[in-house]
PDB file of C-alpha atoms and ligand atoms in Angstrom:
ATOM      1  CA  MET A   1       7.455-153.034  19.908  1.00 92.00           C
ATOM      2  CA  HIS A   2       3.724-152.202  19.854  1.00 93.00           C
ATOM      3  CA  GLN A   3       1.719-155.195  21.123  1.00 94.00           C
ATOM      4  CA  HIS A   4      -0.484-155.342  17.981  1.00 96.00           C
ATOM      5  CA  LEU A   5       2.536-156.038  15.783  1.00 97.00           C
ATOM      6  CA  GLU A   6       3.841-159.392  14.680  1.00 96.00           C
ATOM      7  CA  LYS A   7       7.321-158.054  13.969  1.00 97.00           C
ATOM      8  CA  VAL A   8       9.318-154.944  13.209  1.00 98.00           C
ATOM      9  CA  LEU A   9      10.302-154.947   9.551  1.00 98.00           C
ATOM     10  CA  ILE A  10      12.343-151.737   9.362  1.00 98.00           C
ATOM     11  CA  SER A  11      13.794-149.999  12.405  1.00 98.00           C
ATOM     12  CA  GLU A  12      13.901-146.261  13.027  1.00 98.00           C
ATOM     13  CA  GLU A  13      17.708-146.319  12.629  1.00 98.00           C
ATOM     14  CA  GLU A  14      17.428-147.976   9.216  1.00 98.00           C
ATOM     15  CA  ILE A  15      14.829-145.430   8.066  1.00 98.00           C
ATOM     16  CA  VAL A  16      17.003-142.503   9.167  1.00 98.00           C
ATOM     17  CA  LYS A  17      20.086-143.973   7.468  1.00 98.00           C
ATOM     18  CA  ARG A  18      18.226-144.625   4.206  1.00 98.00           C
ATOM     19  CA  SER A  19      16.588-141.165   4.285  1.00 98.00           C
ATOM     20  CA  LYS A  20      20.068-139.605   4.495  1.00 98.00           C
ATOM     21  CA  GLU A  21      21.170-141.603   1.440  1.00 98.00           C
ATOM     22  CA  LEU A  22      18.061-140.637  -0.531  1.00 98.00           C
ATOM     23  CA  GLY A  23      18.429-136.985   0.493  1.00 98.00           C
ATOM     24  CA  LYS A  24      21.977-136.995  -0.810  1.00 98.00           C
ATOM     25  CA  GLU A  25      20.932-138.671  -4.079  1.00 98.00           C
ATOM     26  CA  ILE A  26      18.230-136.034  -4.629  1.00 98.00           C
ATOM     27  CA  THR A  27      20.659-133.220  -3.742  1.00 98.00           C
ATOM     28  CA  ASP A  28      23.220-134.515  -6.253  1.00 98.00           C
ATOM     29  CA  LYS A  29      20.613-134.949  -8.975  1.00 97.00           C
ATOM     30  CA  TYR A  30      19.165-131.427  -8.687  1.00 98.00           C
ATOM     31  CA  LYS A  31      22.093-129.327  -7.464  1.00 96.00           C
ATOM     32  CA  ASP A  32      22.904-127.909 -10.887  1.00 94.00           C
ATOM     33  CA  GLU A  33      19.299-127.260 -11.904  1.00 93.00           C
ATOM     34  CA  LYS A  34      18.187-123.662 -12.335  1.00 90.00           C
ATOM     35  CA  GLU A  35      15.258-124.047  -9.924  1.00 93.00           C
ATOM     36  CA  PRO A  36      15.123-126.530  -7.037  1.00 96.00           C
ATOM     37  CA  PRO A  37      12.277-129.064  -7.039  1.00 98.00           C
ATOM     38  CA  ILE A  38       8.949-128.833  -5.241  1.00 98.00           C
ATOM     39  CA  LEU A  39       8.306-131.888  -3.070  1.00 98.00           C
ATOM     40  CA  ILE A  40       4.650-132.831  -3.148  1.00 98.00           C
ATOM     41  CA  ALA A  41       3.713-135.150  -0.296  1.00 98.00           C
ATOM     42  CA  LEU A  42       0.564-137.241  -0.466  1.00 98.00           C
ATOM     43  CA  LEU A  43      -1.373-136.977   2.789  1.00 97.00           C
ATOM     44  CA  LYS A  44      -1.389-138.390   5.309  1.00 97.00           C
ATOM     45  CA  GLY A  45       0.953-141.374   5.198  1.00 97.00           C
ATOM     46  CA  SER A  46       3.998-139.647   3.731  1.00 98.00           C
ATOM     47  CA  VAL A  47       4.270-136.907   6.397  1.00 98.00           C
ATOM     48  CA  PRO A  48       6.818-138.624   8.724  1.00 98.00           C
ATOM     49  CA  PHE A  49       8.955-139.676   5.750  1.00 98.00           C
ATOM     50  CA  LEU A  50       8.801-136.170   4.234  1.00 98.00           C
ATOM     51  CA  ALA A  51       9.876-134.682   7.570  1.00 98.00           C
ATOM     52  CA  GLU A  52      12.833-137.068   7.806  1.00 98.00           C
ATOM     53  CA  LEU A  53      13.910-136.835   4.154  1.00 98.00           C
ATOM     54  CA  ILE A  54      13.939-133.047   3.759  1.00 98.00           C
ATOM     55  CA  LYS A  55      16.490-132.674   6.565  1.00 98.00           C
ATOM     56  CA  TYR A  56      19.042-134.235   4.236  1.00 98.00           C
ATOM     57  CA  ILE A  57      18.235-132.400   0.996  1.00 98.00           C
ATOM     58  CA  GLU A  58      20.705-129.548   0.696  1.00 98.00           C
ATOM     59  CA  LEU A  59      18.751-127.417  -1.777  1.00 98.00           C
ATOM     60  CA  ASP A  60      16.230-124.582  -1.477  1.00 97.00           C
ATOM     61  CA  ILE A  61      13.290-126.905  -1.999  1.00 98.00           C
ATOM     62  CA  GLU A  62       9.638-126.062  -1.482  1.00 98.00           C
ATOM     63  CA  ILE A  63       7.016-128.444  -0.130  1.00 98.00           C
ATOM     64  CA  ASP A  64       3.317-128.786  -0.823  1.00 98.00           C
ATOM     65  CA  PHE A  65       0.627-131.352  -0.040  1.00 98.00           C
ATOM     66  CA  MET A  66      -2.128-133.173  -1.870  1.00 98.00           C
ATOM     67  CA  ASP A  67      -4.756-135.492  -0.469  1.00 97.00           C
ATOM     68  CA  VAL A  68      -6.432-137.909  -2.843  1.00 95.00           C
ATOM     69  CA  SER A  69      -8.772-140.809  -2.302  1.00 89.00           C
ATOM     70  CA  SER A  70      -9.885-143.562  -4.576  1.00 74.00           C
ATOM     71  CA  TYR A  71     -13.364-143.101  -5.919  1.00 63.00           C
ATOM     72  CA  GLY A  72     -15.720-145.807  -4.674  1.00 54.00           C
ATOM     73  CA  GLY A  73     -18.006-147.725  -6.954  1.00 48.00           C
ATOM     74  CA  GLY A  74     -15.933-148.752  -9.924  1.00 47.00           C
ATOM     75  CA  THR A  75     -13.972-151.942 -10.220  1.00 48.00           C
ATOM     76  CA  GLU A  76     -10.222-151.880  -9.562  1.00 52.00           C
ATOM     77  CA  SER A  77      -9.378-151.325 -13.198  1.00 48.00           C
ATOM     78  CA  THR A  78     -11.769-148.408 -13.700  1.00 48.00           C
ATOM     79  CA  ARG A  79     -10.946-146.831 -10.349  1.00 60.00           C
ATOM     80  CA  ASP A  80     -10.547-143.084 -10.469  1.00 74.00           C
ATOM     81  CA  ILE A  81      -9.299-140.761  -7.777  1.00 86.00           C
ATOM     82  CA  ARG A  82     -10.852-137.736  -6.147  1.00 92.00           C
ATOM     83  CA  ILE A  83      -8.825-134.734  -4.989  1.00 94.00           C
ATOM     84  CA  LEU A  84      -9.635-134.010  -1.322  1.00 95.00           C
ATOM     85  CA  LYS A  85      -6.948-131.323  -0.972  1.00 97.00           C
ATOM     86  CA  ASP A  86      -5.304-129.678  -3.937  1.00 97.00           C
ATOM     87  CA  LEU A  87      -1.961-127.873  -4.190  1.00 97.00           C
ATOM     88  CA  ASP A  88      -1.679-124.330  -2.839  1.00 94.00           C
ATOM     89  CA  ARG A  89       0.264-122.889  -5.783  1.00 93.00           C
ATOM     90  CA  SER A  90       0.907-123.286  -9.476  1.00 96.00           C
ATOM     91  CA  ILE A  91       3.540-125.852 -10.454  1.00 98.00           C
ATOM     92  CA  LYS A  92       3.684-124.798 -14.104  1.00 98.00           C
ATOM     93  CA  GLY A  93       7.175-125.352 -15.500  1.00 97.00           C
ATOM     94  CA  ARG A  94       8.519-126.692 -12.186  1.00 97.00           C
ATOM     95  CA  SER A  95      10.328-129.917 -11.338  1.00 98.00           C
ATOM     96  CA  ILE A  96       8.282-132.062  -9.009  1.00 98.00           C
ATOM     97  CA  ILE A  97       9.199-134.900  -6.686  1.00 98.00           C
ATOM     98  CA  ILE A  98       6.162-136.781  -5.380  1.00 98.00           C
ATOM     99  CA  VAL A  99       6.703-138.137  -1.859  1.00 98.00           C
ATOM    100  CA  GLU A 100       4.819-141.358  -1.072  1.00 98.00           C
ATOM    101  CA  ASP A 101       4.739-143.718   1.891  1.00 98.00           C
ATOM    102  CA  ILE A 102       4.272-146.917  -0.132  1.00 97.00           C
ATOM    103  CA  VAL A 103       3.706-147.914  -3.734  1.00 97.00           C
ATOM    104  CA  ASP A 104       1.328-150.857  -3.796  1.00 95.00           C
ATOM    105  CA  THR A 105      -0.804-151.394  -6.928  1.00 94.00           C
ATOM    106  CA  GLY A 106       0.646-148.172  -8.355  1.00 95.00           C
ATOM    107  CA  ARG A 107      -2.786-146.766  -9.218  1.00 94.00           C
ATOM    108  CA  THR A 108      -2.696-143.776  -6.852  1.00 94.00           C
ATOM    109  CA  LEU A 109       0.664-142.725  -8.188  1.00 96.00           C
ATOM    110  CA  GLN A 110      -0.359-143.204 -11.801  1.00 95.00           C
ATOM    111  CA  ALA A 111      -3.387-140.958 -11.284  1.00 95.00           C
ATOM    112  CA  VAL A 112      -1.441-138.285  -9.367  1.00 96.00           C
ATOM    113  CA  ILE A 113       1.269-138.180 -12.041  1.00 97.00           C
ATOM    114  CA  LYS A 114      -1.428-137.566 -14.662  1.00 95.00           C
ATOM    115  CA  ILE A 115      -2.920-134.720 -12.568  1.00 96.00           C
ATOM    116  CA  LEU A 116       0.499-133.070 -12.122  1.00 97.00           C
ATOM    117  CA  GLU A 117       1.277-133.404 -15.839  1.00 97.00           C
ATOM    118  CA  ASN A 118      -2.013-131.650 -16.584  1.00 96.00           C
ATOM    119  CA  LYS A 119      -1.006-128.851 -14.207  1.00 97.00           C
ATOM    120  CA  GLY A 120       2.080-128.238 -16.370  1.00 98.00           C
ATOM    121  CA  ALA A 121       4.919-129.715 -14.283  1.00 98.00           C
ATOM    122  CA  SER A 122       8.126-129.809 -16.322  1.00 97.00           C
ATOM    123  CA  THR A 123       9.475-133.031 -14.796  1.00 98.00           C
ATOM    124  CA  ILE A 124       8.003-135.474 -12.300  1.00 98.00           C
ATOM    125  CA  GLU A 125       9.950-137.939 -10.176  1.00 98.00           C
ATOM    126  CA  VAL A 126       8.829-140.109  -7.277  1.00 98.00           C
ATOM    127  CA  VAL A 127      10.402-140.955  -3.943  1.00 98.00           C
ATOM    128  CA  SER A 128       8.720-143.612  -1.819  1.00 98.00           C
ATOM    129  CA  LEU A 129       9.699-144.948   1.587  1.00 98.00           C
ATOM    130  CA  LEU A 130       8.412-148.418   0.706  1.00 98.00           C
ATOM    131  CA  ASP A 131       7.736-150.452  -2.409  1.00 98.00           C
ATOM    132  CA  LYS A 132       5.662-153.644  -2.616  1.00 97.00           C
ATOM    133  CA  PRO A 133       6.518-154.739  -6.173  1.00 96.00           C
ATOM    134  CA  GLU A 134       4.565-158.021  -5.983  1.00 95.00           C
ATOM    135  CA  ARG A 135       1.292-156.082  -5.782  1.00 93.00           C
ATOM    136  CA  ARG A 136       1.848-153.846  -8.811  1.00 95.00           C
ATOM    137  CA  GLU A 137      -1.069-153.624 -11.267  1.00 94.00           C
ATOM    138  CA  VAL A 138       0.087-150.690 -13.389  1.00 95.00           C
ATOM    139  CA  GLU A 139       3.581-149.703 -14.399  1.00 95.00           C
ATOM    140  CA  VAL A 140       4.926-146.612 -12.656  1.00 96.00           C
ATOM    141  CA  GLU A 141       8.485-145.360 -12.460  1.00 97.00           C
ATOM    142  CA  VAL A 142       9.754-144.777  -8.926  1.00 98.00           C
ATOM    143  CA  GLN A 143      13.182-143.159  -9.073  1.00 98.00           C
ATOM    144  CA  TYR A 144      14.028-143.288  -5.365  1.00 98.00           C
ATOM    145  CA  ILE A 145      12.955-146.224  -3.193  1.00 98.00           C
ATOM    146  CA  GLY A 146      13.675-146.542   0.510  1.00 98.00           C
ATOM    147  CA  PHE A 147      12.990-150.241   0.979  1.00 98.00           C
ATOM    148  CA  GLU A 148      11.438-153.037  -1.049  1.00 98.00           C
ATOM    149  CA  ILE A 149       9.161-155.108   1.152  1.00 97.00           C
ATOM    150  CA  PRO A 150       7.282-158.410   0.724  1.00 96.00           C
ATOM    151  CA  ASN A 151       3.526-158.583   0.256  1.00 95.00           C
ATOM    152  CA  GLU A 152       2.525-158.025   3.878  1.00 94.00           C
ATOM    153  CA  PHE A 153       0.303-155.364   5.441  1.00 94.00           C
ATOM    154  CA  VAL A 154       2.549-152.918   7.228  1.00 97.00           C
ATOM    155  CA  VAL A 155       1.933-150.002   9.585  1.00 97.00           C
ATOM    156  CA  GLY A 156       4.019-147.311  11.234  1.00 98.00           C
ATOM    157  CA  PHE A 157       6.147-144.359  10.157  1.00 98.00           C
ATOM    158  CA  GLY A 158       3.043-142.802   8.593  1.00 98.00           C
ATOM    159  CA  LEU A 159       1.302-145.974   7.450  1.00 97.00           C
ATOM    160  CA  ASP A 160      -2.018-146.730   9.090  1.00 97.00           C
ATOM    161  CA  TYR A 161      -4.667-149.313   9.616  1.00 96.00           C
ATOM    162  CA  ALA A 162      -8.018-147.540  10.122  1.00 95.00           C
ATOM    163  CA  GLU A 163      -6.062-144.320  10.897  1.00 95.00           C
ATOM    164  CA  LYS A 164      -4.058-145.913  13.709  1.00 97.00           C
ATOM    165  CA  TYR A 165      -0.340-146.698  14.128  1.00 98.00           C
ATOM    166  CA  ARG A 166       0.883-143.761  11.993  1.00 98.00           C
ATOM    167  CA  ASN A 167       2.929-142.501  14.946  1.00 98.00           C
ATOM    168  CA  LEU A 168       5.078-145.604  15.394  1.00 98.00           C
ATOM    169  CA  PRO A 169       8.723-144.649  14.710  1.00 98.00           C
ATOM    170  CA  TYR A 170       9.364-147.896  12.778  1.00 98.00           C
ATOM    171  CA  VAL A 171       7.595-150.017  10.121  1.00 98.00           C
ATOM    172  CA  GLY A 172       6.081-153.292  11.302  1.00 98.00           C
ATOM    173  CA  VAL A 173       3.745-156.062  10.260  1.00 97.00           C
ATOM    174  CA  LEU A 174       0.328-155.871  11.908  1.00 94.00           C
ATOM    175  CA  HIS A 175      -0.755-159.049  13.674  1.00 92.00           C
ATOM    176  CA  ARG A 176      -3.683-160.793  11.940  1.00 89.00           C
ATOM    177  CA  ASN A 177      -5.909-160.429  15.021  1.00 91.00           C
ATOM    178  CA  TYR A 178      -5.999-156.674  14.517  1.00 88.00           C
ATOM    179  CA  TYR A 179      -7.297-156.334  10.943  1.00 83.00           C
TER     180      TYR A 179
HETATM  181  P1  IMP B 201      -1.798-147.983  -4.506  1.00 89.62           P
HETATM  182  O1  IMP B 201      -2.630-147.019  -5.282  1.00 89.62           O
HETATM  183  O2  IMP B 201      -2.414-149.363  -4.504  1.00 89.62           O
HETATM  184  O3  IMP B 201      -0.343-148.020  -4.905  1.00 89.62           O
HETATM  185  O4  IMP B 201      -1.951-147.555  -3.004  1.00 89.62           O
HETATM  186  C1  IMP B 201      -1.058-146.816  -2.287  1.00 89.62           C
HETATM  187  C2  IMP B 201      -1.696-146.464  -0.952  1.00 89.62           C
HETATM  188  O5  IMP B 201      -2.329-147.606  -0.325  1.00 89.62           O
HETATM  189  C3  IMP B 201      -0.625-146.021   0.009  1.00 89.62           C
HETATM  190  O6  IMP B 201      -0.379-144.629  -0.089  1.00 89.62           O
HETATM  191  C4  IMP B 201      -1.207-146.430   1.344  1.00 89.62           C
HETATM  192  O7  IMP B 201      -2.037-145.415   1.844  1.00 89.62           O
HETATM  193  C5  IMP B 201      -2.055-147.646   1.047  1.00 89.62           C
HETATM  194  N1  IMP B 201      -1.343-148.914   1.377  1.00 89.62           N
HETATM  195  C6  IMP B 201      -0.892-149.847   0.528  1.00 89.62           C
HETATM  196  N2  IMP B 201      -0.279-150.869   1.156  1.00 89.62           N
HETATM  197  C7  IMP B 201      -0.338-150.564   2.484  1.00 89.62           C
HETATM  198  C8  IMP B 201       0.125-151.231   3.680  1.00 89.62           C
HETATM  199  O8  IMP B 201       0.750-152.311   3.687  1.00 89.62           O
HETATM  200  N3  IMP B 201      -0.137-150.588   4.846  1.00 89.62           N
HETATM  201  C9  IMP B 201      -0.799-149.404   4.922  1.00 89.62           C
HETATM  202  N4  IMP B 201      -1.242-148.751   3.832  1.00 89.62           N
HETATM  203  C10 IMP B 201      -1.022-149.326   2.618  1.00 89.62           C
END
């Protein structure tokens, strides 16, 4: 375990096992659809989870990336988001699965869903490695959840603190001395 961590919450083995289950669920859901879904991963935190998950989706999926950041200034409730990197191609009429690392307040997801609706997506679902339901401020539907976790600040498997710890192969709780 990394020395800055208090404990490991979810091991690499558990993440791999759960990713296989989610990949199968997504495969079963979309296997009879005319066109396979486009997975849109939100940079940067969802990259390791995307890489793990897509190995177990047995469909001719496409992937694309978006990077968004919350707009400074406003209060939490008026917070807007800014697109730092937009999609490469049109998603008009396509089924979308947003890939997230963690759903916390739900505001990022809510804003991204609105953007993708405006771009003409036909359906939008969400898969997230982690869910912190206690922190939710807005209601968002997350169809596929890897693990529900308590209200603790976690890092690893894509999740960072000040851009560090994304490369840890497990999810752990950062020790208080380090943030
Ligand atoms: P939301 O808009 O509040 O749902 O924020 C989601 C984003 O906040 C995630 O994509 C993460 O980048 C970040 N985040 C929320 N909780 C954590 C955490 O425990 N560790 C690291 N990043 C987090």
